[in-house]
mmCIF file of C-alpha atoms in Angstrom:
data_model
loop_
_atom_site.group_PDB
_atom_site.id
_atom_site.type_symbol
_atom_site.label_atom_id
_atom_site.label_comp_id
_atom_site.label_asym_id
_atom_site.label_seq_id
_atom_site.Cartn_x
_atom_site.Cartn_y
_atom_site.Cartn_z
ATOM 1 C CA MET A 1 -111.713 -184.521 135.389
ATOM 2 C CA ARG A 2 -111.658 -181.506 137.611
ATOM 3 C CA ILE A 3 -108.097 -182.391 138.606
ATOM 4 C CA THR A 4 -107.084 -182.636 134.953
ATOM 5 C CA LYS A 5 -108.562 -179.193 134.150
ATOM 6 C CA LEU A 6 -106.854 -177.716 137.211
ATOM 7 C CA MET A 7 -103.534 -179.164 136.126
ATOM 8 C CA MET A 8 -103.943 -177.684 132.638
ATOM 9 C CA VAL A 9 -104.701 -174.229 134.050
ATOM 10 C CA LEU A 10 -101.668 -174.362 136.341
ATOM 11 C CA SER A 11 -99.436 -175.484 133.464
ATOM 12 C CA ILE A 12 -100.589 -172.605 131.245
ATOM 13 C CA PHE A 13 -100.018 -170.121 134.087
ATOM 14 C CA ALA A 14 -96.527 -171.470 134.755
ATOM 15 C CA LEU A 15 -95.664 -171.267 131.068
ATOM 16 C CA ALA A 16 -96.819 -167.642 130.941
ATOM 17 C CA ILE A 17 -94.546 -166.768 133.874
ATOM 18 C CA MET A 18 -91.568 -168.436 132.133
ATOM 19 C CA VAL A 19 -92.171 -166.538 128.870
ATOM 20 C CA ALA A 20 -92.451 -163.260 130.729
ATOM 21 C CA GLY A 21 -89.221 -164.001 132.582
ATOM 22 C CA CYS A 22 -87.393 -164.615 129.309
ATOM 23 C CA LYS A 23 -88.170 -161.146 127.863
ATOM 24 C CA LYS A 24 -84.978 -159.070 127.219
ATOM 25 C CA GLU A 25 -84.665 -155.919 129.291
ATOM 26 C CA LYS A 26 -84.112 -152.726 127.312
ATOM 27 C CA PHE A 27 -81.329 -150.300 128.418
ATOM 28 C CA ASN A 28 -80.292 -146.940 127.033
ATOM 29 C CA SER A 29 -77.385 -147.392 124.655
ATOM 30 C CA ARG A 30 -73.897 -146.587 126.027
ATOM 31 C CA ASP A 31 -72.333 -146.522 122.535
ATOM 32 C CA THR A 32 -70.610 -143.103 122.216
ATOM 33 C CA SER A 33 -68.853 -143.804 118.955
ATOM 34 C CA SER A 34 -71.032 -141.273 117.110
ATOM 35 C CA LEU A 35 -70.390 -138.427 119.573
ATOM 36 C CA LYS A 36 -67.786 -135.716 118.629
ATOM 37 C CA PRO A 37 -65.590 -134.262 121.366
ATOM 38 C CA PRO A 38 -65.883 -130.502 121.882
ATOM 39 C CA PRO A 39 -63.298 -128.455 119.954
ATOM 40 C CA PRO A 40 -60.219 -127.396 121.927
ATOM 41 C CA PRO A 41 -60.200 -123.815 123.187
ATOM 42 C CA PRO A 42 -58.657 -121.363 120.705
ATOM 43 C CA VAL A 43 -54.967 -120.664 121.203
ATOM 44 C CA ASP A 44 -53.722 -117.155 120.597
ATOM 45 C CA PRO A 45 -51.064 -117.222 117.858
ATOM 46 C CA GLU A 46 -47.594 -116.270 118.987
ATOM 47 C CA GLU A 47 -46.422 -112.911 117.735
ATOM 48 C CA PRO A 48 -43.636 -113.364 115.195
ATOM 49 C CA GLU A 49 -40.238 -112.307 116.415
ATOM 50 C CA GLU A 50 -38.668 -109.313 114.784
ATOM 51 C CA PRO A 51 -36.167 -110.451 112.182
ATOM 52 C CA THR A 52 -32.554 -110.090 113.248
ATOM 53 C CA ASP A 53 -30.723 -107.296 111.491
ATOM 54 C CA PRO A 54 -27.548 -108.904 110.098
ATOM 55 C CA THR A 55 -25.857 -105.491 109.954
ATOM 56 C CA LEU A 56 -26.401 -104.711 113.661
ATOM 57 C CA LYS A 57 -23.201 -104.496 115.728
ATOM 58 C CA LEU A 58 -23.075 -103.794 119.461
ATOM 59 C CA TRP A 59 -20.282 -101.394 120.381
ATOM 60 C CA THR A 60 -20.991 -101.438 124.118
ATOM 61 C CA GLY A 61 -23.865 -102.734 126.231
ATOM 62 C CA VAL A 62 -22.936 -100.214 128.975
ATOM 63 C CA ASP A 63 -23.009 -103.041 131.518
ATOM 64 C CA VAL A 64 -19.734 -102.010 133.198
ATOM 65 C CA ALA A 65 -18.120 -98.632 133.843
ATOM 66 C CA ASP A 66 -14.866 -99.504 132.039
ATOM 67 C CA GLY A 67 -14.006 -96.912 129.378
ATOM 68 C CA TRP A 68 -16.660 -94.464 130.585
ATOM 69 C CA SER A 69 -16.320 -90.979 132.036
ATOM 70 C CA THR A 70 -18.971 -88.503 133.161
ATOM 71 C CA VAL A 71 -19.451 -85.663 135.648
ATOM 72 C CA GLY A 72 -18.229 -87.400 138.783
ATOM 73 C CA GLU A 73 -17.739 -91.150 139.083
ATOM 74 C CA PRO A 74 -19.509 -93.298 136.452
ATOM 75 C CA LYS A 75 -22.128 -95.561 138.045
ATOM 76 C CA ILE A 76 -23.998 -98.481 136.482
ATOM 77 C CA ASP A 77 -27.740 -98.582 137.201
ATOM 78 C CA ALA A 78 -30.150 -101.543 137.099
ATOM 79 C CA ASP A 79 -32.707 -99.566 135.042
ATOM 80 C CA LYS A 80 -31.675 -100.476 131.514
ATOM 81 C CA LYS A 81 -32.834 -101.039 127.937
ATOM 82 C CA GLU A 82 -30.585 -103.983 127.181
ATOM 83 C CA GLY A 83 -27.935 -106.133 128.861
ATOM 84 C CA THR A 84 -27.518 -105.888 132.630
ATOM 85 C CA GLY A 85 -27.210 -102.166 133.244
ATOM 86 C CA SER A 86 -27.000 -98.577 132.039
ATOM 87 C CA LEU A 87 -24.912 -95.536 132.938
ATOM 88 C CA ARG A 88 -26.822 -92.941 134.982
ATOM 89 C CA ASN A 89 -26.170 -89.461 136.344
ATOM 90 C CA THR A 90 -28.126 -86.388 137.465
ATOM 91 C CA ILE A 91 -27.916 -82.658 136.788
ATOM 92 C CA ALA A 92 -28.798 -81.433 140.261
ATOM 93 C CA ASP A 93 -30.492 -78.129 141.080
ATOM 94 C CA GLY A 94 -27.746 -75.505 140.992
ATOM 95 C CA SER A 95 -25.899 -77.180 138.101
ATOM 96 C CA ASP A 96 -26.548 -77.102 134.357
ATOM 97 C CA PHE A 97 -24.098 -79.442 132.564
ATOM 98 C CA MET A 98 -23.747 -83.167 131.859
ATOM 99 C CA GLN A 99 -21.745 -85.382 129.525
ATOM 100 C CA PHE A 100 -21.135 -89.075 128.918
ATOM 101 C CA ILE A 101 -17.915 -90.140 127.171
ATOM 102 C CA PHE A 102 -16.982 -93.650 126.029
ATOM 103 C CA LYS A 103 -13.368 -94.277 124.996
ATOM 104 C CA PRO A 104 -12.563 -97.997 125.190
ATOM 105 C CA GLY A 105 -8.970 -97.848 123.946
ATOM 106 C CA THR A 106 -9.539 -100.146 120.958
ATOM 107 C CA ASP A 107 -10.891 -99.299 117.517
ATOM 108 C CA PHE A 108 -14.351 -100.562 116.559
ATOM 109 C CA ASN A 109 -15.115 -101.586 112.970
ATOM 110 C CA THR A 110 -18.761 -100.857 112.176
ATOM 111 C CA GLY A 111 -18.664 -102.693 108.828
ATOM 112 C CA LEU A 112 -20.553 -99.735 107.344
ATOM 113 C CA THR A 113 -19.846 -96.820 105.015
ATOM 114 C CA ALA A 114 -20.231 -93.071 105.227
ATOM 115 C CA THR A 115 -23.359 -93.277 103.055
ATOM 116 C CA ASN A 116 -25.204 -96.260 104.566
ATOM 117 C CA GLY A 117 -24.323 -96.240 108.276
ATOM 118 C CA GLN A 118 -26.456 -95.452 111.317
ATOM 119 C CA PHE A 119 -25.428 -94.938 114.952
ATOM 120 C CA THR A 120 -28.049 -95.798 117.583
ATOM 121 C CA PHE A 121 -28.204 -95.663 121.371
ATOM 122 C CA TRP A 122 -30.701 -95.301 124.205
ATOM 123 C CA TRP A 123 -30.827 -91.941 126.024
ATOM 124 C CA TYR A 124 -32.725 -91.525 129.290
ATOM 125 C CA LEU A 125 -34.130 -88.107 130.276
ATOM 126 C CA SER A 126 -36.522 -87.652 133.181
ATOM 127 C CA ASP A 127 -37.730 -84.319 131.735
ATOM 128 C CA PRO A 128 -36.513 -83.343 128.223
ATOM 129 C CA THR A 129 -38.196 -79.925 128.486
ATOM 130 C CA LEU A 130 -35.382 -78.866 130.839
ATOM 131 C CA LEU A 131 -32.805 -79.231 128.040
ATOM 132 C CA LYS A 132 -31.149 -76.218 126.489
ATOM 133 C CA GLU A 133 -30.895 -76.334 122.698
ATOM 134 C CA ASP A 134 -27.136 -76.658 122.809
ATOM 135 C CA GLY A 135 -24.869 -79.641 122.958
ATOM 136 C CA GLN A 136 -24.161 -82.481 120.604
ATOM 137 C CA ILE A 137 -23.887 -86.222 120.111
ATOM 138 C CA GLU A 138 -20.520 -87.214 118.630
ATOM 139 C CA ILE A 139 -18.562 -90.214 117.397
ATOM 140 C CA ASN A 140 -15.019 -89.971 116.061
ATOM 141 C CA SER A 141 -12.222 -92.086 114.648
ATOM 142 C CA SER A 142 -9.393 -89.929 116.014
ATOM 143 C CA GLY A 143 -9.809 -90.335 119.761
ATOM 144 C CA ASP A 144 -9.934 -86.535 120.092
ATOM 145 C CA PHE A 145 -12.959 -84.228 120.085
ATOM 146 C CA ASP A 146 -13.662 -82.363 116.826
ATOM 147 C CA GLN A 147 -11.218 -84.488 114.829
ATOM 148 C CA LYS A 148 -12.457 -86.984 112.197
ATOM 149 C CA GLU A 149 -15.827 -86.585 113.797
ATOM 150 C CA TYR A 150 -19.537 -86.966 113.047
ATOM 151 C CA GLY A 151 -21.860 -84.808 115.161
ATOM 152 C CA TRP A 152 -25.625 -84.360 115.555
ATOM 153 C CA SER A 153 -27.142 -81.369 117.368
ATOM 154 C CA ILE A 154 -29.351 -81.688 120.440
ATOM 155 C CA ALA A 155 -31.519 -78.858 119.074
ATOM 156 C CA ALA A 156 -32.659 -81.015 116.143
ATOM 157 C CA LEU A 157 -33.573 -83.915 118.447
ATOM 158 C CA LYS A 158 -35.245 -82.028 121.302
ATOM 159 C CA PRO A 159 -38.776 -81.763 119.787
ATOM 160 C CA SER A 160 -39.033 -85.562 119.507
ATOM 161 C CA LEU A 161 -37.682 -86.439 122.968
ATOM 162 C CA LYS A 162 -40.058 -87.801 125.615
ATOM 163 C CA PRO A 163 -39.659 -88.453 129.353
ATOM 164 C CA GLY A 164 -37.933 -91.790 129.963
ATOM 165 C CA TRP A 165 -35.917 -93.843 127.489
ATOM 166 C CA ASN A 166 -35.516 -92.555 123.919
ATOM 167 C CA GLU A 167 -34.052 -94.661 121.118
ATOM 168 C CA ILE A 168 -31.826 -92.280 119.159
ATOM 169 C CA LYS A 169 -31.142 -93.159 115.501
ATOM 170 C CA LEU A 170 -28.536 -91.041 113.718
ATOM 171 C CA ASN A 171 -27.629 -91.578 110.066
ATOM 172 C CA PHE A 172 -24.019 -90.978 109.080
ATOM 173 C CA ASN A 173 -25.069 -89.054 105.981
ATOM 174 C CA THR A 174 -26.951 -86.436 108.035
ATOM 175 C CA ALA A 175 -24.089 -85.741 110.446
ATOM 176 C CA ASP A 176 -22.162 -82.507 110.753
ATOM 177 C CA LYS A 177 -18.526 -83.246 109.949
ATOM 178 C CA ALA A 178 -15.499 -81.843 111.769
ATOM 179 C CA GLY A 179 -11.738 -82.214 111.467
ATOM 180 C CA GLY A 180 -11.412 -84.453 108.428
ATOM 181 C CA ASP A 181 -12.952 -87.695 107.219
ATOM 182 C CA PHE A 182 -14.511 -90.015 109.786
ATOM 183 C CA ASP A 183 -13.462 -93.676 109.370
ATOM 184 C CA PRO A 184 -16.366 -96.104 110.065
ATOM 185 C CA ALA A 185 -13.842 -98.959 110.292
ATOM 186 C CA ALA A 186 -11.992 -97.420 113.256
ATOM 187 C CA VAL A 187 -14.402 -95.754 115.705
ATOM 188 C CA LYS A 188 -12.587 -94.644 118.853
ATOM 189 C CA GLN A 189 -14.848 -92.386 120.902
ATOM 190 C CA PHE A 190 -18.431 -91.400 121.743
ATOM 191 C CA ARG A 191 -19.633 -88.306 123.555
ATOM 192 C CA VAL A 192 -22.975 -86.715 124.343
ATOM 193 C CA PHE A 193 -22.901 -83.368 126.168
ATOM 194 C CA PHE A 194 -25.765 -81.022 127.034
ATOM 195 C CA TRP A 195 -27.051 -78.308 129.357
ATOM 196 C CA THR A 196 -30.244 -77.362 131.157
ATOM 197 C CA GLU A 197 -31.818 -73.988 130.345
ATOM 198 C CA THR A 198 -30.945 -72.620 133.794
ATOM 199 C CA THR A 199 -29.225 -73.751 136.976
ATOM 200 C CA SER A 200 -32.538 -73.568 138.853
ATOM 201 C CA HIS A 201 -34.598 -76.670 138.020
ATOM 202 C CA GLU A 202 -35.846 -80.017 139.223
ATOM 203 C CA PRO A 203 -33.107 -82.678 139.170
ATOM 204 C CA LEU A 204 -32.665 -83.960 135.596
ATOM 205 C CA VAL A 205 -31.944 -87.682 135.705
ATOM 206 C CA THR A 206 -30.223 -88.895 132.557
ATOM 207 C CA GLY A 207 -28.459 -91.991 131.248
ATOM 208 C CA VAL A 208 -27.221 -93.942 128.242
ATOM 209 C CA ASP A 209 -27.379 -97.577 127.161
ATOM 210 C CA GLY A 210 -26.834 -99.878 124.172
ATOM 211 C CA LEU A 211 -24.459 -98.114 121.755
ATOM 212 C CA MET A 212 -24.843 -99.840 118.369
ATOM 213 C CA PHE A 213 -24.207 -99.477 114.651
ATOM 214 C CA ARG A 214 -26.384 -100.749 111.819
ATOM 215 C CA GLN A 215 -27.138 -100.129 108.170
ATOM 216 C CA ALA A 216 -29.612 -97.273 107.912
ATOM 217 C CA PRO A 217 -33.011 -98.290 106.509
ATOM 218 C CA PRO A 218 -34.000 -96.360 103.389
ATOM 219 C CA THR A 219 -35.903 -93.155 104.058
ATOM 220 C CA PRO A 220 -39.290 -93.013 102.262
ATOM 221 C CA SER A 221 -39.179 -91.085 99.011
ATOM 222 C CA VAL A 222 -41.100 -87.821 98.497
ATOM 223 C CA LEU A 223 -43.462 -87.535 95.526
ATOM 224 C CA PHE A 224 -43.092 -84.440 93.338
ATOM 225 C CA SER A 225 -45.587 -85.547 90.649
ATOM 226 C CA SER A 226 -47.214 -88.900 89.866
ATOM 227 C CA VAL A 227 -47.931 -87.658 86.302
ATOM 228 C CA ASP A 228 -51.446 -89.105 86.428
ATOM 229 C CA LEU A 229 -53.086 -85.827 85.334
ATOM 230 C CA PRO A 230 -52.084 -83.098 82.861
ATOM 231 C CA ASP A 231 -52.532 -80.390 85.534
ATOM 232 C CA GLY A 232 -49.374 -78.302 85.887
ATOM 233 C CA TRP A 233 -47.743 -79.865 82.815
ATOM 234 C CA GLU A 234 -46.532 -78.249 79.592
ATOM 235 C CA THR A 235 -45.042 -79.863 76.487
ATOM 236 C CA VAL A 236 -44.898 -79.309 72.725
ATOM 237 C CA GLY A 237 -48.631 -79.117 72.031
ATOM 238 C CA ALA A 238 -51.321 -80.088 74.522
ATOM 239 C CA PRO A 239 -50.199 -82.496 77.288
ATOM 240 C CA VAL A 240 -51.818 -85.927 76.876
ATOM 241 C CA ILE A 241 -51.850 -88.608 79.594
ATOM 242 C CA ASP A 242 -51.199 -92.175 78.421
ATOM 243 C CA ALA A 243 -53.166 -94.480 80.734
ATOM 244 C CA ALA A 244 -51.940 -97.676 79.075
ATOM 245 C CA ASP A 245 -48.148 -97.334 79.195
ATOM 246 C CA LYS A 246 -46.908 -96.156 82.589
ATOM 247 C CA LYS A 247 -44.426 -97.047 85.313
ATOM 248 C CA GLU A 248 -46.581 -96.161 88.304
ATOM 249 C CA GLY A 249 -49.956 -94.691 89.224
ATOM 250 C CA THR A 250 -52.623 -94.418 86.536
ATOM 251 C CA GLY A 251 -50.767 -92.762 83.682
ATOM 252 C CA SER A 252 -47.699 -91.110 82.175
ATOM 253 C CA LEU A 253 -47.143 -88.074 79.956
ATOM 254 C CA LYS A 254 -46.189 -88.964 76.371
ATOM 255 C CA ASN A 255 -45.258 -86.999 73.246
ATOM 256 C CA THR A 256 -43.488 -87.600 69.925
ATOM 257 C CA ILE A 257 -40.809 -85.788 67.955
ATOM 258 C CA ALA A 258 -42.160 -86.410 64.463
ATOM 259 C CA ASP A 259 -40.068 -86.663 61.304
ATOM 260 C CA GLY A 260 -39.346 -83.079 60.265
ATOM 261 C CA SER A 261 -39.027 -81.820 63.865
ATOM 262 C CA ASP A 262 -36.133 -82.056 66.319
ATOM 263 C CA PHE A 263 -37.200 -80.660 69.722
ATOM 264 C CA MET A 264 -39.169 -81.833 72.779
ATOM 265 C CA GLN A 265 -39.618 -80.705 76.362
ATOM 266 C CA PHE A 266 -41.684 -81.626 79.410
ATOM 267 C CA ILE A 267 -42.231 -78.968 82.096
ATOM 268 C CA TYR A 268 -43.929 -79.390 85.472
ATOM 269 C CA LYS A 269 -44.558 -76.244 87.508
ATOM 270 C CA ASN A 270 -45.916 -76.264 91.060
ATOM 271 C CA VAL A 271 -45.406 -72.684 92.248
ATOM 272 C CA GLU A 272 -48.430 -72.448 94.567
ATOM 273 C CA THR A 273 -47.554 -75.529 96.635
ATOM 274 C CA PRO A 274 -43.782 -76.140 96.418
ATOM 275 C CA VAL A 275 -42.552 -79.543 97.569
ATOM 276 C CA ASN A 276 -40.114 -80.145 100.426
ATOM 277 C CA ALA A 277 -37.624 -82.707 99.124
ATOM 278 C CA THR A 278 -36.639 -83.418 102.800
ATOM 279 C CA PHE A 279 -33.156 -84.506 101.694
ATOM 280 C CA THR A 280 -29.926 -82.515 101.502
ATOM 281 C CA LYS A 281 -27.395 -82.001 98.732
ATOM 282 C CA ALA A 282 -25.196 -84.547 100.489
ATOM 283 C CA ASN A 283 -27.731 -87.376 100.784
ATOM 284 C CA GLY A 284 -30.514 -86.688 98.261
ATOM 285 C CA MET A 285 -31.310 -87.372 94.635
ATOM 286 C CA PHE A 286 -34.010 -86.621 92.075
ATOM 287 C CA THR A 287 -35.535 -89.655 90.360
ATOM 288 C CA PHE A 288 -38.009 -90.117 87.522
ATOM 289 C CA TRP A 289 -38.870 -92.461 84.652
ATOM 290 C CA TRP A 290 -37.964 -91.319 81.133
ATOM 291 C CA PHE A 291 -39.341 -93.152 78.085
ATOM 292 C CA LEU A 292 -37.394 -93.085 74.808
ATOM 293 C CA SER A 293 -38.323 -95.325 71.881
ATOM 294 C CA ASP A 294 -34.802 -94.917 70.411
ATOM 295 C CA PRO A 295 -32.184 -93.088 72.538
ATOM 296 C CA SER A 296 -29.646 -93.273 69.695
ATOM 297 C CA LEU A 297 -31.608 -90.491 67.947
ATOM 298 C CA LEU A 298 -30.817 -88.037 70.774
ATOM 299 C CA LYS A 299 -28.452 -85.145 70.242
ATOM 300 C CA GLU A 300 -25.976 -84.619 73.073
ATOM 301 C CA ASP A 301 -27.609 -81.370 74.134
ATOM 302 C CA GLY A 302 -30.386 -80.615 76.552
ATOM 303 C CA GLN A 303 -30.781 -80.830 80.302
ATOM 304 C CA ILE A 304 -32.828 -82.130 83.190
ATOM 305 C CA GLU A 305 -33.577 -79.355 85.698
ATOM 306 C CA ILE A 306 -35.259 -78.700 89.043
ATOM 307 C CA ASN A 307 -35.494 -75.275 90.690
ATOM 308 C CA SER A 308 -36.977 -73.480 93.680
ATOM 309 C CA ASP A 309 -37.532 -70.159 91.897
ATOM 310 C CA GLY A 310 -40.257 -71.120 89.440
ATOM 311 C CA ASN A 311 -38.170 -69.723 86.572
ATOM 312 C CA PHE A 312 -35.536 -71.459 84.472
ATOM 313 C CA ASP A 313 -31.856 -70.939 85.366
ATOM 314 C CA HIS A 314 -32.593 -69.478 88.803
ATOM 315 C CA ASN A 315 -31.888 -71.384 92.034
ATOM 316 C CA GLU A 316 -31.485 -74.464 89.871
ATOM 317 C CA LEU A 317 -29.811 -77.866 89.813
ATOM 318 C CA HIS A 318 -29.352 -79.489 86.408
ATOM 319 C CA TRP A 319 -27.860 -82.597 84.811
ATOM 320 C CA ASN A 320 -26.721 -82.803 81.174
ATOM 321 C CA VAL A 321 -28.350 -85.225 78.727
ATOM 322 C CA ALA A 322 -24.895 -85.844 77.193
ATOM 323 C CA ASP A 323 -23.721 -87.516 80.433
ATOM 324 C CA LEU A 324 -26.784 -89.775 80.534
ATOM 325 C CA LYS A 325 -27.026 -90.784 76.869
ATOM 326 C CA PRO A 326 -24.530 -93.724 76.971
ATOM 327 C CA SER A 327 -26.603 -95.520 79.629
ATOM 328 C CA LEU A 328 -30.042 -94.972 78.066
ATOM 329 C CA LYS A 329 -31.880 -97.924 76.519
ATOM 330 C CA PRO A 330 -35.034 -98.140 74.376
ATOM 331 C CA GLY A 331 -38.152 -98.011 76.558
ATOM 332 C CA TRP A 332 -38.426 -96.831 80.154
ATOM 333 C CA ASN A 333 -35.272 -95.654 81.945
ATOM 334 C CA GLU A 334 -35.225 -94.991 85.689
ATOM 335 C CA LEU A 335 -32.973 -91.974 86.225
ATOM 336 C CA LYS A 336 -31.355 -91.442 89.635
ATOM 337 C CA LEU A 337 -29.711 -88.029 89.689
ATOM 338 C CA LYS A 338 -27.688 -87.146 92.785
ATOM 339 C CA PHE A 339 -27.984 -83.570 93.981
ATOM 340 C CA SER A 340 -24.235 -83.643 94.624
ATOM 341 C CA ASP A 341 -23.548 -84.388 90.919
ATOM 342 C CA ALA A 342 -25.693 -81.524 89.618
ATOM 343 C CA VAL A 343 -24.570 -78.230 88.119
ATOM 344 C CA VAL A 344 -25.709 -75.225 90.194
ATOM 345 C CA GLU A 345 -27.282 -72.435 88.131
ATOM 346 C CA GLY A 346 -28.415 -68.982 89.306
ATOM 347 C CA GLY A 347 -27.829 -69.457 93.017
ATOM 348 C CA ASP A 348 -28.432 -72.254 95.509
ATOM 349 C CA ILE A 349 -31.643 -74.233 95.259
ATOM 350 C CA ASP A 350 -33.937 -74.357 98.286
ATOM 351 C CA LEU A 351 -34.600 -78.078 98.582
ATOM 352 C CA THR A 352 -37.411 -77.435 101.056
ATOM 353 C CA ALA A 353 -39.421 -75.616 98.351
ATOM 354 C CA VAL A 354 -38.931 -77.152 94.898
ATOM 355 C CA LYS A 355 -41.260 -75.523 92.343
ATOM 356 C CA GLN A 356 -40.339 -76.649 88.842
ATOM 357 C CA PHE A 357 -39.010 -79.517 86.716
ATOM 358 C CA ARG A 358 -37.956 -79.457 83.084
ATOM 359 C CA VAL A 359 -36.364 -81.903 80.674
ATOM 360 C CA PHE A 360 -35.602 -80.634 77.156
ATOM 361 C CA PHE A 361 -33.738 -82.353 74.318
ATOM 362 C CA TRP A 362 -33.217 -82.574 70.551
ATOM 363 C CA THR A 363 -32.760 -85.228 67.903
ATOM 364 C CA GLU A 364 -29.520 -85.174 65.867
ATOM 365 C CA THR A 365 -31.393 -84.120 62.709
ATOM 366 C CA THR A 366 -34.926 -83.320 61.594
ATOM 367 C CA SER A 367 -34.953 -86.423 59.371
ATOM 368 C CA HIS A 368 -35.574 -89.479 61.555
ATOM 369 C CA GLU A 369 -38.037 -92.107 62.647
ATOM 370 C CA PRO A 370 -40.625 -90.715 65.096
ATOM 371 C CA LEU A 371 -39.057 -90.510 68.591
ATOM 372 C CA VAL A 372 -41.688 -91.350 71.208
ATOM 373 C CA SER A 373 -40.825 -89.913 74.622
ATOM 374 C CA GLY A 374 -42.496 -89.676 78.012
ATOM 375 C CA VAL A 375 -42.070 -89.079 81.740
ATOM 376 C CA ASP A 376 -43.537 -90.626 84.880
ATOM 377 C CA GLY A 377 -43.079 -90.783 88.669
ATOM 378 C CA LEU A 378 -41.094 -87.679 89.687
ATOM 379 C CA LYS A 379 -39.692 -88.183 93.208
ATOM 380 C CA PHE A 380 -37.018 -87.163 95.681
ATOM 381 C CA ALA A 381 -35.160 -89.983 97.404
ATOM 382 C CA GLU A 382 -32.206 -90.787 99.616
ATOM 383 C CA VAL A 383 -28.961 -91.836 97.958
ATOM 384 C CA GLN A 384 -28.210 -95.479 98.731
#
């Protein structure tokens, strides 16, 4: 009996050990399917390349001395702005003159015109303050100095020059002309010549590189009046700003020639703070928006005027309404009036100090539908 009980106890103990041995071990999960990888480090965006100018034409990269002359023997230097070299020279102490001349022997067609062209090159100056305000940059289509030539003065450029390389940009329409008409389709020669103020100075290292031609970008226009306020304006009756119908800004000036009347004018006078048009008679124009509900009602009289005197018919440029009438349409008309096409009245206008604008006009008769008229956005701009 005791043996039987002992056997039962041993059996139960053995069974307990077996059950314990069959228990599943627990391990930390190695499943990483729910984990997200860290984000990649940020990559700096590449700067966009400057768009290629389809009008740009390289005349010479100044990589070889062929076609070049200077004071002494022309030497190509490794310090450059484009290509493989530049032309260098030095005005030594005791001297005061330098020039660089390029005459390749073959004509170069710029593909540009007298009104839209630009000549560019790189000019190196170790110390521009040493320059005398004489000398000139020239291109010609004759092969001879001062014949069929465009020139730009050093004096005008000197204030903007800095030590080192300077990118010079010269518009054809701002050039001084010499010896007949320059032909942009047959450029033969380049020259830059200049002096130092004295012969006693630190050596002035100078050089040229990358002679090119391109179409000149438009010069920003100059605002004469936005016509957003009645200040400075006169018309028939009190000037009233129309905030709803305008071509720019926040308003325009409107008025009406009613049935029974035949005259209208708009005058803007800015005597205290005259405006510098910045353009010349050769390259500038006056632009503004002119509203006419029915241009066919206009009489072929009247004028558009600007002056630098502050009084009508003095130091004035004007354009006749008769010349404009055939091109006018109902609604807003953008007028682009070249200075070179204007009639000069009472002496030359000072385009650096324009003081007054006037447009005046009539209807053919006093019996007509109301003629609504207005002006907006008076500006000076470059002729394109």
